[in-house]
Amino acid sequence: MSLPIPPLLTYALRRLVQAVPVIVLIMVGTFLLLKLAPGDTVDALVGDMGGADAQFIERLRIEYGLDQPVWVQLWRYMSKLATFDFGWSFVYEQPVATVLMDRLGTTLLLMATSLSIAFTVGVALGAIAARRAYSLTDNVISTLGLVFYATPSFFLSLMMMLLFSVKLGWLPVGGIKTIAGFYTGWDHVWDVALHLIMPTAALSLIYLSFYLRLMRSSVLQVADLDFVRTARAKGAGETRLMFHHIMRNALLPVVTLFGLQFSTVLGGSVVVETIFTLPGLGQLAYQSVIQRDMNTLMGIIFLCSIIVVVVNFLTDLLYARLDSRIELS
Amino acid sequence: MSIIDDTRLRPAEPSRAVVFWNRYRRNRAALLGLVLFAVVVLMALTAGLVDPGDPLRRAGAPLTAPFVDMATPLGTDQLGRDILSGLFYGARISLLVGVVATLVAIAIGVVIGALAGYFGGWVDDVLMRITEAFQTIPNFVLLLTLVAILGSKIEWITLAIGIVSWTAPARMVRAEFMSLRNREFVDAARNLGVSNTSLIFREILPNALPPIIVYASVIMALSILLESALAFLGLGDPNYASWGNMIGQGRAVLRTAWYCAAIPGIAIVLTVLSFSLLGEGLNDALNPRQKQ
């Protein structure tokens, strides 16, 4: 007597349950990092006030529960994190959650655009290179892939700035919008798009090479399999062969890499956002390190981890949808 | 006695090193990688000969263009520091950080992966959840946090890079161990009463190493990129010349003297490229049957 639950849904639920211990571990990890960092909340608070006498500091410590055993502190910290309460930022004089939410949109926009470009262009170029393996086209694509793989994102960003902003003057150097522009409607959209071209290009060119290289070797491998030969013998044209038979199977490892790589790309946005002064989570992470704003930094780690878990969950579902061999139950 | 004289002995097989080299050199790109790598190592070794003294001291007029003054052949930055000697000393830091961080990452990865793959069960569950947690946190954000906590000394930076890079080798070692732990030679050794420690490190590990060695070149390349990104952001060790730091400083004079950032940038690209090519060559030489 079991309810007819679609297998994809049970699979999804199981993946979600598996993510719980990972998130709990990350909570414990951020707590440990906070404890390892020199100074605590009260130190930051007192520093913010410009000093206080010892008795007052003692009272504050009791009020913030810092006199309690570590286990109690850990439990309180985790229950606060679970409700997305990251504490107070003494640099921004706001709750950390508010600061983070202000920045989240920019980072998500940058991630979405650069990853979709990197993924589609990388997959397309990888497939083309594999179909013409060892030709001039393949050599050019593969060499470019290797070079971009080896280029640090900050160096690529600087060289693009040098060319497009300094020499040609086509694109703005940084920021998310023209400060004194006060654009509205489509003008605003166009303005933001112009500001995002270079950061998006920098991130996607670097990570494109990952997908390109994997897609190339994956297509080469799949193209050798028996079912492709069968399809060809049945008279399938090269185009149909590529899109219906090879691509779908060759995409599987690339989708896996997409999930695995996502946290790396999110980390890479720290450098790119800082260079282009984009007000996103990455730039906030850098500023928090410089200003020793540990509460904000831990908030970023936790929020980024949640985003990564969600994206991994979605790629798992996509993978299950693409690969009919996978056992859902 | 005469029997042996009559037996036709097989010609001696070439040694393993020769076979390895023959396979390696078939890949021309890998040869280029080896040459580039040798150049970087040479630069790191001869830094003291090319420019005895502190690479961070003033060597000429600030912002001299390359190929103008023979005392500073690649020009100087805004503080008059010689870019060529920065390049040579920077090679030292990049290689040092790359090698040591890779060793740290592989050491952690081997221990965690070996324990998880060998014992399986709850040990595997616990260790893999920890690995996933480390994979979930964006590694550059974790690196920034560790540097914020530990400080910007070169030793701590290297350790921190190792700590954020061990997850991939751990997963690889685990997969190898899982496929090797029930092979006959392991069973045979176990039946002879060999201890778990010996089984892990003396029987299984040597067989699990080849893919890890290939992957080490990837970790080394990533470590160099991570260190240079930290130094670029001004969070590196200020007491050593580093390519990333030179680019970070060059950013301030990008408009007038773009070569200050471009020259060390090309050095990073070529170094990382050499590791990628080396890795591909090693892969071809160690797994000759695998078709890429």
XYZ file of C-alpha atoms in Angstrom:
621
model
C 0.000 0.000 0.000
C 2.388 2.678 -1.076
C 1.292 5.954 -2.513
C 2.235 6.390 -6.154
C 4.981 8.996 -5.781
C 6.788 9.794 -9.026
C 10.290 8.277 -8.867
C 11.920 11.582 -9.752
C 10.336 13.137 -6.666
C 11.560 10.429 -4.275
C 14.978 10.740 -5.845
C 14.864 14.505 -5.289
C 13.797 14.067 -1.666
C 16.587 11.580 -1.020
C 19.154 13.982 -2.459
C 17.812 16.753 -0.216
C 18.075 14.559 2.892
C 21.677 13.718 1.954
C 22.499 17.429 1.881
C 21.464 17.933 5.525
C 24.581 16.499 7.218
C 26.773 18.519 4.847
C 25.031 21.737 5.840
C 25.284 20.849 9.539
C 29.015 20.212 9.087
C 29.413 23.595 7.408
C 27.596 25.239 10.348
C 30.005 23.584 12.782
C 32.894 24.578 10.512
C 31.963 28.264 10.459
C 31.574 28.181 14.250
C 35.076 26.705 14.597
C 36.492 29.329 12.227
C 34.844 32.084 14.284
C 36.365 30.617 17.454
C 39.785 30.360 15.794
C 39.706 33.986 14.671
C 41.370 36.399 17.048
C 38.783 38.416 19.026
C 35.083 37.739 19.548
C 31.795 39.616 19.164
C 32.319 41.571 22.370
C 35.801 42.652 21.297
C 34.321 43.934 18.041
C 31.481 45.655 19.875
C 33.777 47.311 22.396
C 36.167 48.347 19.636
C 33.182 49.824 17.837
C 32.214 51.831 20.941
C 35.765 53.056 21.378
C 36.537 51.127 24.544
C 34.828 50.270 27.827
C 35.761 49.264 31.375
C 36.417 45.668 32.350
C 33.228 45.238 34.365
C 31.062 46.327 31.445
C 32.929 43.991 29.084
C 32.340 41.146 31.528
C 28.608 41.925 31.557
C 28.478 42.038 27.762
C 30.190 38.631 27.558
C 27.492 37.172 29.850
C 24.763 38.892 27.862
C 26.075 37.422 24.581
C 26.391 33.999 26.162
C 30.180 33.921 25.701
C 30.627 32.648 29.272
C 28.677 29.498 28.434
C 30.368 26.197 27.570
C 31.369 25.788 23.926
C 28.594 23.237 23.268
C 25.894 25.665 24.355
C 27.442 28.392 22.226
C 27.596 26.052 19.235
C 23.961 25.066 19.677
C 22.840 28.713 19.894
C 24.937 29.658 16.897
C 23.521 26.818 14.787
C 19.923 27.540 15.692
C 20.464 31.193 14.737
C 22.106 30.198 11.422
C 19.203 27.896 10.635
C 16.909 30.918 10.631
C 19.385 32.876 8.486
C 20.290 35.095 11.424
C 23.999 35.769 10.819
C 24.447 38.314 13.607
C 25.406 41.962 13.410
C 27.960 43.509 11.087
C 30.008 46.072 12.971
C 31.370 47.504 9.739
C 28.038 48.148 8.026
C 26.065 48.754 11.265
C 23.323 46.475 9.932
C 22.296 42.861 10.419
C 24.573 40.691 8.244
C 21.515 39.162 6.556
C 20.456 42.595 5.261
C 23.945 43.311 3.909
C 24.034 39.917 2.190
C 20.614 40.262 0.584
C 21.636 43.644 -0.864
C 24.541 41.941 -2.611
C 23.028 38.611 -3.562
C 21.254 39.799 -6.736
C 24.407 41.078 -8.438
C 26.302 37.852 -7.799
C 23.426 35.650 -8.964
C 23.075 37.730 -12.139
C 26.819 37.473 -12.828
C 26.810 33.720 -12.131
C 23.746 33.024 -14.274
C 24.984 34.941 -17.310
C 28.610 33.827 -17.236
C 27.853 30.185 -16.482
C 25.204 29.862 -19.182
C 27.581 31.407 -21.722
C 30.506 29.272 -20.531
C 28.437 26.096 -20.595
C 26.747 26.538 -23.995
C 29.785 27.929 -25.813
C 32.104 25.416 -24.143
C 29.869 22.484 -25.063
C 29.386 23.729 -28.638
C 33.109 24.360 -29.219
C 34.031 21.054 -27.591
C 31.610 19.185 -29.861
C 32.905 20.966 -32.963
C 36.511 20.263 -31.988
C 35.732 16.591 -31.443
C 33.897 16.185 -34.751
C 36.910 17.569 -36.593
C 39.468 15.933 -34.322
C 43.111 16.703 -35.153
C 42.162 19.205 -37.875
C 43.206 22.851 -37.927
C 39.862 23.892 -36.357
C 40.382 21.429 -33.540
C 43.950 22.586 -32.955
C 42.924 26.242 -32.776
C 40.019 25.550 -30.400
C 42.043 23.191 -28.190
C 44.991 25.575 -27.977
C 42.744 28.496 -27.044
C 41.114 26.266 -24.438
C 44.503 25.417 -22.908
C 45.595 29.064 -22.856
C 42.408 30.338 -21.203
C 42.591 27.463 -18.724
C 46.035 28.719 -17.717
C 45.127 32.413 -17.555
C 44.398 33.840 -14.115
C 41.010 35.612 -14.105
C 42.472 38.821 -12.696
C 45.057 39.014 -15.459
C 42.458 38.451 -18.174
C 40.238 41.099 -16.553
C 43.063 43.632 -16.455
C 44.017 43.041 -20.074
C 40.380 43.425 -21.153
C 40.175 46.661 -19.171
C 43.350 47.857 -20.837
C 41.965 47.141 -24.295
C 38.278 48.006 -24.044
C 38.270 50.757 -21.420
C 41.660 52.433 -21.526
C 42.649 52.115 -25.202
C 39.287 51.927 -27.001
C 37.026 53.549 -24.401
C 34.093 51.345 -25.319
C 33.187 49.884 -21.933
C 33.037 51.260 -18.381
C 35.921 50.246 -16.071
C 33.826 49.125 -13.130
C 30.698 49.363 -11.025
C 27.271 47.978 -11.790
C 25.749 51.214 -13.183
C 26.687 54.789 -14.051
C 26.663 56.516 -10.669
C 25.209 59.882 -11.734
C 23.110 58.346 -14.516
C 19.787 57.835 -12.690
C 18.579 55.784 -15.660
C 15.189 54.141 -15.552
C 13.440 51.467 -17.591
C 15.323 50.038 -20.568
C 18.074 52.649 -20.263
C 18.854 51.184 -16.843
C 18.896 47.635 -18.208
C 21.227 48.678 -21.034
C 23.471 50.524 -18.586
C 23.775 47.472 -16.283
C 24.350 45.193 -19.280
C 27.234 47.401 -20.469
C 28.812 47.227 -17.023
C 28.456 43.452 -16.893
C 30.009 42.657 -20.308
C 33.634 42.526 -19.173
C 33.155 40.692 -15.836
C 30.896 38.158 -17.549
C 33.354 37.679 -20.402
C 36.274 37.254 -17.993
C 34.521 34.614 -15.893
C 32.990 32.745 -18.818
C 36.183 32.635 -20.927
C 38.098 31.040 -18.039
C 35.478 28.433 -17.133
C 34.481 27.777 -20.748
C 37.800 26.001 -21.195
C 36.872 23.427 -18.510
C 33.659 22.460 -20.311
C 35.306 22.592 -23.727
C 38.089 20.171 -22.810
C 35.775 17.707 -21.113
C 33.151 17.887 -23.886
C 35.785 17.233 -26.548
C 37.122 14.082 -24.910
C 33.609 12.966 -23.979
C 32.302 13.272 -27.567
C 35.372 11.417 -28.852
C 34.688 8.599 -26.411
C 30.959 8.323 -27.117
C 31.457 8.512 -30.896
C 33.405 5.228 -30.690
C 30.631 3.298 -28.956
C 28.650 0.539 -30.658
C 25.261 2.222 -30.600
C 26.621 5.124 -32.640
C 27.923 2.713 -35.270
C 24.519 1.008 -35.316
C 22.761 4.328 -35.783
C 25.133 5.209 -38.603
C 24.548 1.819 -40.240
C 20.824 2.427 -40.083
C 21.456 5.503 -42.197
C 21.221 8.311 -39.665
C 22.714 11.520 -41.072
C 25.735 13.079 -39.379
C 23.648 15.939 -37.930
C 21.027 13.630 -36.484
C 23.772 11.341 -35.209
C 25.435 14.240 -33.423
C 22.366 15.786 -31.813
C 20.232 12.712 -31.088
C 22.781 10.046 -30.341
C 26.130 11.492 -29.324
C 25.426 14.837 -27.644
C 22.928 13.602 -25.081
C 25.305 10.938 -23.814
C 28.418 13.061 -24.092
C 26.774 15.804 -22.030
C 26.526 13.640 -18.904
C 30.065 14.119 -17.553
C 29.892 17.816 -18.472
C 26.733 18.249 -16.381
C 28.501 16.532 -13.483
C 31.450 18.899 -13.869
C 29.045 21.850 -13.917
C 27.757 20.855 -10.477
C 31.236 20.149 -9.102
C 32.699 23.345 -10.549
C 29.951 25.663 -9.367
C 31.510 26.407 -5.992
C 34.842 27.130 -7.698
C 33.190 29.610 -10.040
C 31.475 31.263 -7.095
C 34.907 31.591 -5.484
C 36.309 32.971 -8.724
C 33.736 35.750 -8.620
C 35.548 37.176 -5.575
C 38.471 38.250 -7.734
C 36.418 39.397 -10.725
C 33.898 41.346 -8.630
C 36.715 43.018 -6.729
C 38.513 44.088 -9.898
C 35.384 45.455 -11.569
C 34.064 46.879 -8.244
C 30.775 45.028 -8.661
C 28.754 45.232 -5.440
C 28.225 41.463 -5.067
C 28.958 38.793 -2.464
C 32.477 38.214 -3.782
C 33.539 41.812 -3.347
C 31.891 41.763 0.072
C 33.973 38.698 1.004
C 37.177 40.523 0.068
C 36.174 43.668 1.967
C 35.200 41.617 5.020
C 38.659 40.034 5.083
C 40.338 43.434 4.820
C 38.072 44.927 7.506
C 38.091 41.791 9.712
C 34.305 41.559 9.650
C 34.110 37.897 10.647
C 30.328 37.768 11.092
C 29.787 38.908 7.512
C 32.452 36.519 6.227
C 30.806 33.548 7.938
C 27.441 34.679 6.599
C 28.895 34.674 3.071
C 30.355 31.185 3.537
C 27.031 29.856 4.760
C 24.918 31.591 2.096
C 27.296 30.528 -0.708
C 27.196 26.951 0.568
C 23.401 26.974 0.482
C 23.509 28.275 -3.113
C 25.987 25.543 -4.059
C 23.818 22.857 -2.454
C 20.763 24.123 -4.353
C 22.637 24.229 -7.675
C 24.054 20.736 -7.079
C 20.559 19.501 -6.340
C 19.289 20.969 -9.614
C 22.165 19.476 -11.633
C 21.473 16.096 -10.026
C 17.863 16.323 -11.182
C 18.986 17.347 -14.659
C 21.410 14.441 -14.709
C 18.678 12.011 -13.678
C 16.491 13.409 -16.464
C 19.259 13.101 -19.079
C 20.502 9.672 -18.121
C 17.656 7.174 -18.282
C 19.935 4.431 -16.958
C 20.134 6.040 -13.528
C 18.170 4.226 -10.837
C 15.768 6.678 -9.309
C 14.370 4.536 -6.517
C 76.265 -26.471 -18.810
C 76.097 -26.248 -22.524
C 72.305 -26.076 -22.367
C 72.405 -22.513 -21.178
C 74.731 -21.536 -24.011
C 72.269 -22.897 -26.516
C 69.237 -21.229 -25.012
C 68.449 -18.103 -26.936
C 68.041 -15.397 -24.398
C 65.534 -12.694 -25.125
C 67.140 -9.332 -25.798
C 67.126 -7.188 -22.655
C 63.972 -5.102 -22.370
C 64.590 -1.381 -22.225
C 64.371 -0.062 -18.685
C 61.100 1.363 -17.407
C 62.460 4.883 -17.482
C 63.328 4.535 -21.171
C 59.890 3.133 -22.030
C 58.307 5.965 -20.068
C 60.396 8.583 -21.839
C 59.634 7.101 -25.267
C 55.926 7.262 -24.583
C 56.177 10.740 -23.113
C 58.039 12.308 -25.994
C 55.508 11.100 -28.567
C 53.298 13.977 -27.389
C 54.905 17.106 -28.803
C 52.839 19.496 -26.682
C 54.040 17.618 -23.607
C 57.644 18.203 -24.699
C 56.908 21.923 -24.946
C 55.463 21.718 -21.424
C 58.635 20.050 -20.182
C 60.798 22.785 -21.749
C 58.658 25.568 -20.228
C 58.769 23.824 -16.862
C 62.570 23.498 -17.074
C 62.819 27.224 -17.849
C 60.742 28.149 -14.786
C 62.802 25.843 -12.553
C 65.994 27.338 -13.980
C 64.692 30.847 -13.281
C 63.888 29.909 -9.701
C 67.347 28.360 -9.198
C 69.344 31.200 -10.785
C 67.404 34.105 -9.257
C 70.282 34.831 -6.880
C 72.823 34.870 -9.742
C 70.801 37.146 -12.024
C 70.176 39.679 -9.339
C 72.089 39.254 -6.108
C 70.275 41.270 -3.507
C 66.718 42.152 -2.675
C 64.324 42.075 -5.659
C 62.142 44.548 -3.759
C 64.817 47.269 -3.661
C 65.052 50.216 -6.054
C 67.137 49.297 -9.114
C 66.592 52.188 -11.502
C 64.416 55.145 -12.426
C 60.705 54.395 -11.791
C 58.630 53.260 -14.800
C 61.519 52.641 -17.198
C 60.082 50.934 -20.300
C 61.434 47.486 -21.282
C 64.515 47.290 -23.554
C 65.591 50.877 -22.767
C 68.093 50.522 -19.968
C 70.389 47.487 -20.031
C 70.614 47.479 -16.218
C 66.890 46.752 -16.065
C 66.176 44.917 -19.347
C 62.456 44.412 -18.754
C 61.917 47.854 -17.241
C 60.986 48.944 -13.723
C 57.744 49.490 -11.847
C 56.483 52.656 -10.180
C 58.876 52.191 -7.260
C 61.867 51.575 -9.546
C 62.004 47.823 -8.832
C 63.523 45.663 -11.555
C 60.787 43.634 -13.296
C 63.228 40.982 -14.571
C 64.521 40.154 -11.108
C 60.953 40.194 -9.787
C 60.163 37.631 -12.467
C 63.056 35.383 -11.379
C 62.356 35.642 -7.640
C 58.628 35.296 -8.315
C 59.313 31.939 -10.007
C 60.802 30.785 -6.693
C 57.705 31.686 -4.704
C 55.307 30.266 -7.294
C 57.129 26.935 -7.481
C 57.669 26.716 -3.738
C 54.023 27.412 -2.960
C 52.911 25.131 -5.807
C 55.018 22.150 -4.740
C 54.482 22.390 -0.984
C 50.734 23.103 -1.232
C 50.376 20.138 -3.597
C 52.220 17.873 -1.158
C 49.966 19.050 1.675
C 46.817 18.548 -0.425
C 47.879 15.083 -1.575
C 48.939 14.026 1.920
C 45.544 14.986 3.381
C 43.739 13.552 0.350
C 45.605 10.224 0.510
C 44.932 9.721 4.218
C 41.232 10.622 4.008
C 40.630 8.824 0.716
C 42.537 5.719 1.806
C 40.694 5.404 5.118
C 37.309 5.978 3.454
C 37.945 3.604 0.573
C 39.648 0.879 2.621
C 37.296 0.683 5.580
C 34.026 1.701 3.884
C 30.917 1.705 6.080
C 30.454 4.511 8.597
C 34.088 5.657 8.293
C 33.450 6.220 4.594
C 30.155 8.011 5.321
C 31.661 10.408 7.838
C 34.772 11.181 5.792
C 32.802 11.685 2.582
C 30.359 14.098 4.250
C 33.372 16.104 5.454
C 34.808 16.034 1.935
C 31.483 17.222 0.505
C 31.330 20.038 3.048
C 34.782 21.216 1.931
C 33.714 20.939 -1.713
C 30.557 22.931 -1.059
C 32.288 25.957 0.446
C 33.705 28.003 -2.472
C 37.416 27.306 -2.161
C 38.616 30.866 -2.734
C 36.249 32.205 -0.041
C 37.531 29.557 2.395
C 41.092 30.455 1.438
C 40.440 34.155 2.137
C 38.936 33.237 5.511
C 41.871 31.021 6.478
C 44.324 33.755 5.475
C 42.295 36.298 7.468
C 42.555 34.033 10.516
C 46.099 32.693 10.135
C 47.768 35.799 8.702
C 49.660 36.478 5.489
C 52.938 34.653 6.161
C 54.031 32.522 3.207
C 53.998 29.322 5.320
C 50.390 29.846 6.361
C 49.308 30.769 2.837
C 50.846 27.558 1.502
C 49.186 25.483 4.209
C 45.829 27.198 3.561
C 46.065 26.473 -0.179
C 46.754 22.824 0.652
C 43.745 22.751 2.983
C 41.356 24.031 0.290
C 42.697 21.664 -2.429
C 42.616 18.154 -0.954
C 39.065 17.094 -1.862
C 39.638 15.975 -5.465
C 42.660 13.740 -4.664
C 40.752 12.307 -1.693
C 37.901 11.240 -3.982
C 40.331 9.756 -6.499
C 42.247 7.791 -3.835
C 38.949 6.560 -2.371
C 37.754 5.298 -5.768
C 41.082 3.520 -6.394
C 41.040 1.925 -2.944
C 37.480 0.723 -3.380
C 38.393 -1.071 -6.590
C 41.681 -2.449 -5.244
C 40.770 -3.510 -1.699
C 39.275 -6.859 -2.740
C 41.882 -7.890 -5.310
C 43.707 -11.179 -4.868
C 47.048 -9.672 -3.904
C 45.404 -7.750 -1.080
C 43.533 -10.829 0.108
C 46.757 -12.814 -0.037
C 48.592 -10.237 2.038
C 45.690 -10.061 4.502
C 45.744 -13.832 4.920
C 49.439 -13.647 5.661
C 48.555 -11.479 8.646
C 49.714 -8.155 7.278
C 48.362 -5.261 9.355
C 45.816 -2.747 8.037
C 48.393 0.053 8.035
C 50.805 -1.981 5.956
C 48.026 -3.109 3.634
C 46.985 0.494 3.037
C 50.396 2.079 2.618
C 52.566 -0.742 1.255
C 50.191 -2.913 -0.739
C 47.341 -0.762 -2.079
C 48.718 2.790 -2.130
C 51.566 2.157 -4.615
C 48.981 0.770 -7.057
C 46.648 3.700 -6.522
C 49.296 6.347 -7.154
C 49.602 6.798 -10.964
C 46.347 8.799 -11.440
C 47.225 10.846 -8.343
C 50.628 11.703 -9.814
C 48.957 12.927 -12.995
C 46.456 14.923 -10.977
C 49.263 16.487 -8.934
C 50.121 18.614 -11.961
C 46.574 19.994 -11.935
C 46.726 20.789 -8.210
C 50.085 22.476 -8.708
C 48.683 24.661 -11.483
C 45.639 25.562 -9.385
C 47.815 26.297 -6.337
C 49.928 28.714 -8.333
C 46.773 30.427 -9.603
C 45.361 30.636 -6.047
C 48.573 32.088 -4.634
C 48.806 34.657 -7.415
C 45.161 35.671 -6.926
C 45.780 36.189 -3.196
C 48.913 38.210 -3.891
C 47.059 40.204 -6.540
C 44.449 41.188 -3.954
C 47.249 42.335 -1.646
C 46.786 39.425 0.784
C 50.056 37.654 -0.058
C 53.252 37.748 1.978
C 54.610 41.300 1.482
C 58.198 40.198 2.140
C 58.573 38.219 -1.078
C 58.361 39.192 -4.732
C 55.406 37.369 -6.241
C 53.980 37.495 -9.757
C 50.462 38.103 -8.501
C 51.627 40.967 -6.338
C 53.512 42.518 -9.289
C 50.305 42.437 -11.347
C 48.375 43.938 -8.448
C 50.872 46.795 -8.250
C 50.878 47.126 -12.027
C 47.132 47.663 -11.968
C 47.675 51.161 -10.507
C 49.767 52.180 -13.529
C 47.832 50.223 -16.139
C 47.039 53.369 -18.105
C 50.641 54.539 -18.525
C 52.804 51.431 -18.082
C 50.786 48.343 -18.955
C 53.920 46.180 -19.240
C 54.222 46.206 -15.418
C 51.160 43.953 -15.238
C 51.512 42.180 -18.586
C 55.013 40.698 -18.118
C 54.364 38.827 -14.843
C 50.924 37.884 -16.177
C 52.472 36.115 -19.166
C 54.860 34.373 -16.766
C 51.894 32.937 -14.828
C 50.107 31.840 -18.019
C 53.199 30.032 -19.335
C 53.930 28.365 -15.987
C 50.387 27.088 -15.525
C 50.317 26.022 -19.174
C 53.508 24.023 -18.650
C 51.865 22.104 -15.798
C 48.779 21.332 -17.877
C 50.907 20.033 -20.755
C 53.141 18.054 -18.379
C 50.054 16.479 -16.883
C 48.748 15.420 -20.288
C 52.124 13.947 -21.223
C 52.336 12.052 -17.918
C 48.824 10.752 -18.451
C 49.702 9.478 -21.928
C 52.896 7.871 -20.641
C 51.362 6.265 -17.547
C 48.114 5.092 -19.166
C 49.182 4.215 -22.717
C 46.009 2.258 -23.437
C 43.624 5.033 -22.510
C 42.448 6.852 -25.606
C 41.853 10.539 -25.282
